[in-house]
XYZ file of C-alpha atoms in Angstrom:
491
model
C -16.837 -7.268 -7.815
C -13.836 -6.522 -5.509
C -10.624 -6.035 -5.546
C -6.944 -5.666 -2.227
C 5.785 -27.526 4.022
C 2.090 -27.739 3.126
C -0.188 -29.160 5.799
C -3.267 -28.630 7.467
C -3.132 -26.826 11.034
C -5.269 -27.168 13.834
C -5.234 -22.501 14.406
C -7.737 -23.432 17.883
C -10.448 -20.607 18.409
C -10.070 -16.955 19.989
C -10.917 -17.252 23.830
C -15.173 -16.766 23.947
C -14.848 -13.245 24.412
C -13.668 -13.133 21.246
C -15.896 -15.265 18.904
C -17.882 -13.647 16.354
C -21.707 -14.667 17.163
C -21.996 -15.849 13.640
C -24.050 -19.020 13.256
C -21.209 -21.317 12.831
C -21.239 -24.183 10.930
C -20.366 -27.768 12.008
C -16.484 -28.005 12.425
C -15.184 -29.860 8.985
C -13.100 -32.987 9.314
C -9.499 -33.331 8.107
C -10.353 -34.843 4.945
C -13.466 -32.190 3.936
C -10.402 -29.325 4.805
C -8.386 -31.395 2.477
C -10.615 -31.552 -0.378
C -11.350 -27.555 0.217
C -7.109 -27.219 0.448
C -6.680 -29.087 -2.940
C -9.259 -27.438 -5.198
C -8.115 -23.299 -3.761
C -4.549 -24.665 -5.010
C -5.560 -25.838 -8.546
C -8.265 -22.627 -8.830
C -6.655 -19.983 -9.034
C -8.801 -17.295 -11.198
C -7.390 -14.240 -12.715
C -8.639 -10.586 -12.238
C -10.423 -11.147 -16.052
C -12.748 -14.008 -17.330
C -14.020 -14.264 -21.114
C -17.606 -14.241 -21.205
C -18.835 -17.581 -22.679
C -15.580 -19.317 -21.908
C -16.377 -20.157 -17.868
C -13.756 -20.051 -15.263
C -10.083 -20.657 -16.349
C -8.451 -21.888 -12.976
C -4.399 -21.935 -12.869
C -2.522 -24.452 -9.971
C -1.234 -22.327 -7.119
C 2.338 -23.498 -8.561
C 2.400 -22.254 -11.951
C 1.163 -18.827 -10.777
C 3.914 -18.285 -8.486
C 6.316 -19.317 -11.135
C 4.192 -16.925 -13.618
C 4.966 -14.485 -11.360
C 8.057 -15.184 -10.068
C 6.945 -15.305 -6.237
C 9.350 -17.536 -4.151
C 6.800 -18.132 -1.120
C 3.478 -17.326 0.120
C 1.153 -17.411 3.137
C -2.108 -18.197 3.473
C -4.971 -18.277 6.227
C -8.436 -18.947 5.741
C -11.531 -18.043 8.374
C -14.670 -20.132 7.965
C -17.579 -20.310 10.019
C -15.929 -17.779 12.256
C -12.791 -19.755 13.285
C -9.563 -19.939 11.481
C -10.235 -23.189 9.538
C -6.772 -23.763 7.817
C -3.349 -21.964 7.232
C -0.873 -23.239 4.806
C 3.116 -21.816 3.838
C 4.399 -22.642 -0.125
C 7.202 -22.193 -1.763
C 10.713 -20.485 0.087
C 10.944 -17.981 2.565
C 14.602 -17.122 1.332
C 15.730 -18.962 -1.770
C 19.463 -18.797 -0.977
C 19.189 -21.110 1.565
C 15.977 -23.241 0.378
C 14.381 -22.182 3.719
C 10.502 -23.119 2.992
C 7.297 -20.858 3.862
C 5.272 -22.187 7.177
C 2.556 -20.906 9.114
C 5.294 -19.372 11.559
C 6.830 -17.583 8.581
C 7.386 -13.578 9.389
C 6.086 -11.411 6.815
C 6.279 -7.597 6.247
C 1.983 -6.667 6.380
C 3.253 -3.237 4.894
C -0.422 -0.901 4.586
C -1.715 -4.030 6.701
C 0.046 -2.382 9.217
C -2.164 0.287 9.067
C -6.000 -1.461 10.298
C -4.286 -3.433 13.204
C -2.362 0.006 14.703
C -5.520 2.052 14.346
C -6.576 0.329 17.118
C -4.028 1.891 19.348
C -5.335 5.034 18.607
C -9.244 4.037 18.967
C -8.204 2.833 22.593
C -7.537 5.868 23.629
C -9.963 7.237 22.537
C -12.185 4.250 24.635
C -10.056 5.753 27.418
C -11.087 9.391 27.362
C -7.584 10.468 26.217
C -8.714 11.932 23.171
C -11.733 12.911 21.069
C -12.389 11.308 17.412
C -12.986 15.278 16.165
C -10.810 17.102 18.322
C -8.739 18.656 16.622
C -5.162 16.561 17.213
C -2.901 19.879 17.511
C -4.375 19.706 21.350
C -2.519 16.234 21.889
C 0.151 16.470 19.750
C 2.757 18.641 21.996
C 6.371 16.771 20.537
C 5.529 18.251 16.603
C 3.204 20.448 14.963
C 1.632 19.892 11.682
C 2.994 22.538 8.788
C -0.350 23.815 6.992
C -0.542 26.019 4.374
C -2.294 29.333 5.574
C -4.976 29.031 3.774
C -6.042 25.878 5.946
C -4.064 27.070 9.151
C -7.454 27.531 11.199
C -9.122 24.637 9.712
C -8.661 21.560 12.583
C -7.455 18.099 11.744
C -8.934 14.907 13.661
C -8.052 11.624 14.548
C -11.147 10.629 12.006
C -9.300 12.396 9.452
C -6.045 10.947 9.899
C -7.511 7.267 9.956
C -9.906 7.648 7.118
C -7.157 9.471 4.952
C -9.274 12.648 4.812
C -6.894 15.058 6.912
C -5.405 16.837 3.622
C -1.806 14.951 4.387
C 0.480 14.526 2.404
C 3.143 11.544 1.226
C 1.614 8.405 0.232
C 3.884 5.632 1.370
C 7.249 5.019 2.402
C 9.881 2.628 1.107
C 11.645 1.991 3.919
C 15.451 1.771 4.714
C 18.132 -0.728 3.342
C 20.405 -2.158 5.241
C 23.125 0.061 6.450
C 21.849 3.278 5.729
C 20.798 5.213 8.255
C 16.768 5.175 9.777
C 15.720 8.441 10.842
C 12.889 8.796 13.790
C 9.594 9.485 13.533
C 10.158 13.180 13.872
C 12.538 13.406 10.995
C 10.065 11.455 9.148
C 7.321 13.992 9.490
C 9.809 16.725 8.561
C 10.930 14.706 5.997
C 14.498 15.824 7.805
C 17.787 13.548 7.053
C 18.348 10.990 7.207
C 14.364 10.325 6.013
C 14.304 9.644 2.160
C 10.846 11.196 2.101
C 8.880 14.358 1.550
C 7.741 16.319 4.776
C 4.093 15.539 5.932
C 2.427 18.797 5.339
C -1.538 19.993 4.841
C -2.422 20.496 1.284
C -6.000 20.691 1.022
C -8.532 21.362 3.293
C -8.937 18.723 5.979
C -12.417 16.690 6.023
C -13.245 17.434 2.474
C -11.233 14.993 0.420
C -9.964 11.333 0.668
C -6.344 10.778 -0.676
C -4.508 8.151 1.089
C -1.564 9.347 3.257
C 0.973 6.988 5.165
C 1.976 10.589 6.429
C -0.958 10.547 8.017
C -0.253 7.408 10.042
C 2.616 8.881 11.141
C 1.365 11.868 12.484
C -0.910 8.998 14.473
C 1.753 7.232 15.592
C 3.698 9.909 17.483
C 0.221 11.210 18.981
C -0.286 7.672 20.471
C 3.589 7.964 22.065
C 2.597 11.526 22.746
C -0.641 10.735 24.986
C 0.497 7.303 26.330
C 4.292 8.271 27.291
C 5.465 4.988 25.731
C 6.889 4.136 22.531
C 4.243 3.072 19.758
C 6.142 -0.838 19.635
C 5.280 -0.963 23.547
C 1.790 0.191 23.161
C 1.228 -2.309 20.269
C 2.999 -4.586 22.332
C 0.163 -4.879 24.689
C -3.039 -4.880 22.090
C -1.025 -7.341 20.294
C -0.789 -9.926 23.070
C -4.340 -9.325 23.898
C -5.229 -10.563 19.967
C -3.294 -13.614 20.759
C -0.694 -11.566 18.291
C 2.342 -13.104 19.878
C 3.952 -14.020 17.053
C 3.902 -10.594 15.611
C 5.702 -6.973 16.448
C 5.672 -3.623 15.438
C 9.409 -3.455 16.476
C 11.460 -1.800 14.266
C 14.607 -2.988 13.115
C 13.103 -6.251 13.103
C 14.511 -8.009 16.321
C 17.431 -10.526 16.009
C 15.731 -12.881 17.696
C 13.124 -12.895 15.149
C 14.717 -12.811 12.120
C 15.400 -16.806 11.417
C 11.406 -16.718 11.373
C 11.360 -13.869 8.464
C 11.072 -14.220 5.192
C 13.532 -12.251 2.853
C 11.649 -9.786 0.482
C 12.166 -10.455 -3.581
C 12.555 -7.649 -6.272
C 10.181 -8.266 -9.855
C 13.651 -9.839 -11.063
C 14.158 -12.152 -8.677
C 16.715 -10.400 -6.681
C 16.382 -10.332 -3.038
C 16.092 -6.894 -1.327
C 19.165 -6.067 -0.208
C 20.263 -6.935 3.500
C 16.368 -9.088 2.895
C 14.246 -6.382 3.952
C 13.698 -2.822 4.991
C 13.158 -0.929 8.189
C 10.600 0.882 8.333
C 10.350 3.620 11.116
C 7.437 4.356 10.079
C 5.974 1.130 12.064
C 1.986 2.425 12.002
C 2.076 3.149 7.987
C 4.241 -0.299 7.504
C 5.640 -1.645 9.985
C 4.135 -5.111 11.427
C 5.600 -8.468 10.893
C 2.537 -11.043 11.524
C 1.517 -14.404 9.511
C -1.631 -14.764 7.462
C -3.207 -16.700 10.624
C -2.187 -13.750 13.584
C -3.678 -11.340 11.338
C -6.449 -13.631 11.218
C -7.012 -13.424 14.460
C -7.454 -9.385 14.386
C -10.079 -9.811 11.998
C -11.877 -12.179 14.258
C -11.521 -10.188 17.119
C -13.001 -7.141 14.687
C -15.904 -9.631 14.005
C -16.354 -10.116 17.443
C -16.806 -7.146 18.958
C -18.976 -6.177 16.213
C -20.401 -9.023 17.286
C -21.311 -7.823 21.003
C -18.336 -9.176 22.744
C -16.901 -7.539 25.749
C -13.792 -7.114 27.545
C -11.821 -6.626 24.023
C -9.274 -4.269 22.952
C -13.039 -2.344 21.951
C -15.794 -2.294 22.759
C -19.418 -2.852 20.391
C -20.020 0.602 19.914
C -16.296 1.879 19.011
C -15.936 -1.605 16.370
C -19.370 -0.544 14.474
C -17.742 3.391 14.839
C -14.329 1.630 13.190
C -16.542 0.057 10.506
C -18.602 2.896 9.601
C -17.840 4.424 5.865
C -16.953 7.394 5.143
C -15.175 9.162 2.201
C -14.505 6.785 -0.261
C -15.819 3.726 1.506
C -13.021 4.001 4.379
C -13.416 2.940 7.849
C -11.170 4.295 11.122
C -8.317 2.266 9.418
C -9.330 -0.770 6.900
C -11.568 -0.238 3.531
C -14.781 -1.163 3.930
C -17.748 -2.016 1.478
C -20.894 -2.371 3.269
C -24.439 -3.845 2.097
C -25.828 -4.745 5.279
C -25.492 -8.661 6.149
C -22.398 -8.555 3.242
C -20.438 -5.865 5.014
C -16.656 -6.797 4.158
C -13.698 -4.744 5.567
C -9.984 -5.337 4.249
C -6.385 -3.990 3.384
C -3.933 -4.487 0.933
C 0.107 -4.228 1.953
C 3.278 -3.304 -0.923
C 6.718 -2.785 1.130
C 9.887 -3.397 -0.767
C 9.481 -7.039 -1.684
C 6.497 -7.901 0.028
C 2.964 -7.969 -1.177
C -0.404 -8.953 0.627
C -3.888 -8.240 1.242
C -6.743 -9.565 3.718
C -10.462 -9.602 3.587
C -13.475 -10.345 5.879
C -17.281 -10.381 5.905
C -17.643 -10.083 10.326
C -21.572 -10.712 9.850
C -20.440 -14.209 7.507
C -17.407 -15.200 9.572
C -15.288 -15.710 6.237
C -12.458 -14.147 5.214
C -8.687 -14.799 4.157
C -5.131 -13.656 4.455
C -2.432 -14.130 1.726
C 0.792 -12.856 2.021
C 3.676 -13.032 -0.284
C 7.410 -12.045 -0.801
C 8.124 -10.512 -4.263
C 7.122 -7.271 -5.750
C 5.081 -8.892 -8.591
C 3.172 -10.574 -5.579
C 0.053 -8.361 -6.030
C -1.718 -10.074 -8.689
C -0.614 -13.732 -6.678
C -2.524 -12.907 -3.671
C -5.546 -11.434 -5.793
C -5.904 -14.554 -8.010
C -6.004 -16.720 -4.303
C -8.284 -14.744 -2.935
C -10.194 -15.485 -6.192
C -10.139 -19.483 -5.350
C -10.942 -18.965 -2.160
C -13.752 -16.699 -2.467
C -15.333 -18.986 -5.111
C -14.338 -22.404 -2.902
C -16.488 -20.628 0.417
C -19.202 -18.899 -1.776
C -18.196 -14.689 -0.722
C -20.673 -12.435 -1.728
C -19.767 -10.055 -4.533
C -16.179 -11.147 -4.647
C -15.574 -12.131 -8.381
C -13.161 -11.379 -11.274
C -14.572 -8.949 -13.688
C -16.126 -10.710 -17.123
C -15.675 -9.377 -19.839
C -16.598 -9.608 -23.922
C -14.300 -10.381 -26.010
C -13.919 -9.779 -30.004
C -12.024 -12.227 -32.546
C -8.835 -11.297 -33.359
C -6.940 -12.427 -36.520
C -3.319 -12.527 -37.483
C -3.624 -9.735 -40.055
C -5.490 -7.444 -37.484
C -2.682 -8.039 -34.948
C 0.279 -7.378 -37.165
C -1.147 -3.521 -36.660
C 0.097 -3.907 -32.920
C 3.054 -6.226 -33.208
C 6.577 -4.312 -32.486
C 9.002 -3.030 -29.497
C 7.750 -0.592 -27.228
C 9.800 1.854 -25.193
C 8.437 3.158 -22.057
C 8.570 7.206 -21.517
C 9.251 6.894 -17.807
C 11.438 3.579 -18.120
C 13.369 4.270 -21.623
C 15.793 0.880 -20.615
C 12.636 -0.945 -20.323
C 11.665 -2.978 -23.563
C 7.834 -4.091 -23.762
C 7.442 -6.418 -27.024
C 4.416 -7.177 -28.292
C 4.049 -10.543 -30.498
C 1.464 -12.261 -32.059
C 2.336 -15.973 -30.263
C 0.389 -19.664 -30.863
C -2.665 -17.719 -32.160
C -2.987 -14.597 -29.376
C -1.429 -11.632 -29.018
C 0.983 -11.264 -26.328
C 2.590 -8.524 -24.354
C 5.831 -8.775 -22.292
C 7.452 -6.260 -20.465
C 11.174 -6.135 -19.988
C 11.926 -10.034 -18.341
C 8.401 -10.690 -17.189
C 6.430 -13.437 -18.345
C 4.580 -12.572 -21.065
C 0.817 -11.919 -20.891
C -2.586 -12.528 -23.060
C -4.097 -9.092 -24.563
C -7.731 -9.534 -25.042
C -9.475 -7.295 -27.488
C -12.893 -5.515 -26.150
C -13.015 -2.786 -28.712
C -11.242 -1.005 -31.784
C -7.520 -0.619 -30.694
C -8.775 -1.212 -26.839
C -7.337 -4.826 -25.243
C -7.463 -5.924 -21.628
C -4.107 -7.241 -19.902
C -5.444 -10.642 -19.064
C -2.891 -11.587 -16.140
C -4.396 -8.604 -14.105
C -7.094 -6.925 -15.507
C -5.500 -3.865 -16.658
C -6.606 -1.832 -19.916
C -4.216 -1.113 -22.453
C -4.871 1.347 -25.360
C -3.235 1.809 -28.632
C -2.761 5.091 -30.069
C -2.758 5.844 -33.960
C -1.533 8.900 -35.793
C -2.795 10.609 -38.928
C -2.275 7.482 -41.646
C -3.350 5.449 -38.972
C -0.539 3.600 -37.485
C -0.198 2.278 -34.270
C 2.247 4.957 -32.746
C 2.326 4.000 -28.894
C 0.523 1.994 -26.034
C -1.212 3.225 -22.648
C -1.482 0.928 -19.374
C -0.301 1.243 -15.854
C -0.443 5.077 -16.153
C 2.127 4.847 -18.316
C 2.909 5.509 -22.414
C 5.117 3.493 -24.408
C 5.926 4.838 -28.064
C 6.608 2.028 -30.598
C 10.086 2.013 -31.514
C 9.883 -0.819 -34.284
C 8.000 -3.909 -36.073
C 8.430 -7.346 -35.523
């Protein structure tokens, strides 16, 4: 298993330098796409299926009103060529502005994949080693170690496979009207930057632990080494994907922004001022569409493939989709079993939520992306459909067994629920129509499936949730999400 105004468009092909060399199947007429279209948007599977039960397959529509997702994008490569692209729902509900194909998105940790290439490049161009050791390059800042690591060197290999010993995770960008701080504040987590300073924790090259920080420090080394700003660099790799569309440009420019979508809190709220900047443009900041970024991953596929005169060449794209630590390539997540080798990225920026994945040897893959915060699951149950609709290896939800549950056994669980980290946050649990149900502040309420004694599975995304008891044996509290909830009384 793994996990990260409707109409059919006519995407065209990359230009032959940049088709995978996949045996491609015969092009599909209008009506076959049609028929593929219809059943993705009434399959939707969840992260969980019941063993014995079959596949339980939810319309497109009733998920993103489960969820409470105004609008989502989708692109779909088949046969090696962008076979369809689709927009649903509203890119800013205010205004009833619907989703297209031309729809702006954030690609928040998408980012990441697409501006590793900058870096790779140079590398191409003899600028700068893959296991030199980046304090060489990187004249404008220095990276803060501790001493115990101060002699140990950290690599552009590191810093793209999140094995450099970085710190700061991710970034959640800037509302509107405060101020954005530059990349150098970023890094020294100076004001106006509302995060920590990128520092060396452990010892580079012997642990993976994913660090946006680490994209940063990337960034400034490819202005560093080119002279240019990272937007102008990107500029020029994105054109040369046929990314024109897209831009690392941040604020987002006002000439783009009637073609962005405005980001949507889990309540339904949209982010304020519709989206945040993010100076941090390698970690997260590209705006693209599901069929742009589409159009990296063929190019990825194609010079895999053997195709010259790209961005990279063969040798530097099977470098890029190497593993290493933890199954990560020089930028996207990879899971490799020879012919089935798929590579991918998932995306969270303040009300945006997407992910991407590809199989270069196949030529399939998909794009989803979404505007609301509770988007993850969305884009997870379509890649679901699709995966089943074009037959992906090893890309199913997870089965599991279930055991019969009574209305006597779940009165044990039955109550309110206050959350340790979240005490104005009220998660009920009711037995409702014959199941048991959990809801969590506003949120649509979700199925709990029992596996084992006092164990249950969250059935709208796969999460576990345990019960504890105390000494008499009464259910005292709940575990999920990394996060305890103590029962505060019975329904």
């Amino acid at each position: 298993m793994s996990r990260i105004a409707p109409g059919v468009v006519g995407l065209g092909l990359l230009s032959a330098a940049c088709t995978p060399s996949v045996r491609e199947p015969p092009v599909p007429s209008a009506a076959e796409i049609e028929t593929r279209v219809a059943r993705v948007e009434s399959g939707l599977l969840g992260p969980v299926q019941i063993a014995g039960r079959g596949p339980r397959p939810f319309p497109l529509a009733d998920r993103m009103a489960f969820h409470g997702v105004p609008g989502v994008s989708v692109a779909v490569i088949n046969g090696g060529r962008l076979e369809w692209a689709r927009g649903y729902g509203q890119a800013d509900v205010e205004s009833d502005r619907s989703v297209t194909t031309e729809t702006l998105f954030q690609a928040a940790s998408m980012s990441k994949p697409v501006a590793a290439l900058a870096a790779l490049r140079l590398v191409e161009e003899g600028r700068i080693d893959l296991d030199q050791d980046v304090g060489v390059s990187l004249f404008s800042w220095e990276i803060p170690r501790d001493d115990l690591y101060r002699e140990t060197p950290v690599t552009l290999r590191q810093l793209l496979t999140h094995t450099a010993g970085l710190t700061v995770h991710g970034f959640r960008g800037y509302a509107e009207g405060e101020p954005v701080p530059g990349p150098i504040q970023v890094l020294d987590g100076a004001p106006p930057a509302n995060s920590a300073p990128v520092r060396v924790d452990l010892e580079p090259g012997t642990q993976w632990r994913y660090s946006g920080g680490g994209y940063t420090v990337m960034q400034q080394l490819v202005e560093d080494l080119s002279g240019r700003t990272f937007e102008a660099v990107m500029r020029e790799i994105l054109d040369a994907l046929e990314m024109r569309g897209s831009t690392y440009e941040q604020p987002l420019p006002e000439r783009m922004r009637d073609a962005a979508a405005t980001g949507y809190r889990a309540d339904g709220t949209p982010v304020a001022g519709a989206w945040h900047t993010y100076p941090e443009q390698a970690a997260a900041g590209l705006w693209t569409t599901p069929s742009e970024l589409g159009r990296y991953a063929l190019a990825v596929s194609a010079w895999l493939a053997g195709a010259e005169d790209g961005v990279l060449t063969p040798s530097m794209a099977a470098e890029m989709l190497t593993p290493g630590l933890n199954g990560w390539g020089l930028g996207p997540k990879l899971e490799d079993s020879g012919h089935d080798l798929q590579f991918g990225h998932g995306g969270a920026n303040e009300g945006f939520r997407g992910g991407f994945i590809v199989y270069p040897r196949r030529g399939l893959g998909a794009v989803v992306m979404a505007n609301g915060d509770n988007g993850e699951p969305l884009v997870q149950e379509i890649l679901y459909a699709i995966a089943a609709e074009y037959d992906w290896p090893r890309y199913t939800p997870r089965t599991v067994r279930s055991r019969p549950l009574t209305a006597d056994q779940a009165r044990a669980y039955v109550g309110d629920y206050r959350l340790a980290d979240a005490p104005d946050m009220l998660v009920t649990i009711r037995w409702q129509g014959g199941r048991l149900e959990l809801r969590v502040g506003e949120r649509p309420a979700s199925e709990l499936l029992l596996t084992e004694s006092d164990r249950f599975v969250i059935m709208s995304d796969g999460t576990p949730l345990r019960f504890e008891r105390d000494g008499s044996g009464r259910i005292v509290a709940a575990n999920a999400y990394g996060s305890r909830a103590t029962r505060v009384s019975l329904r």
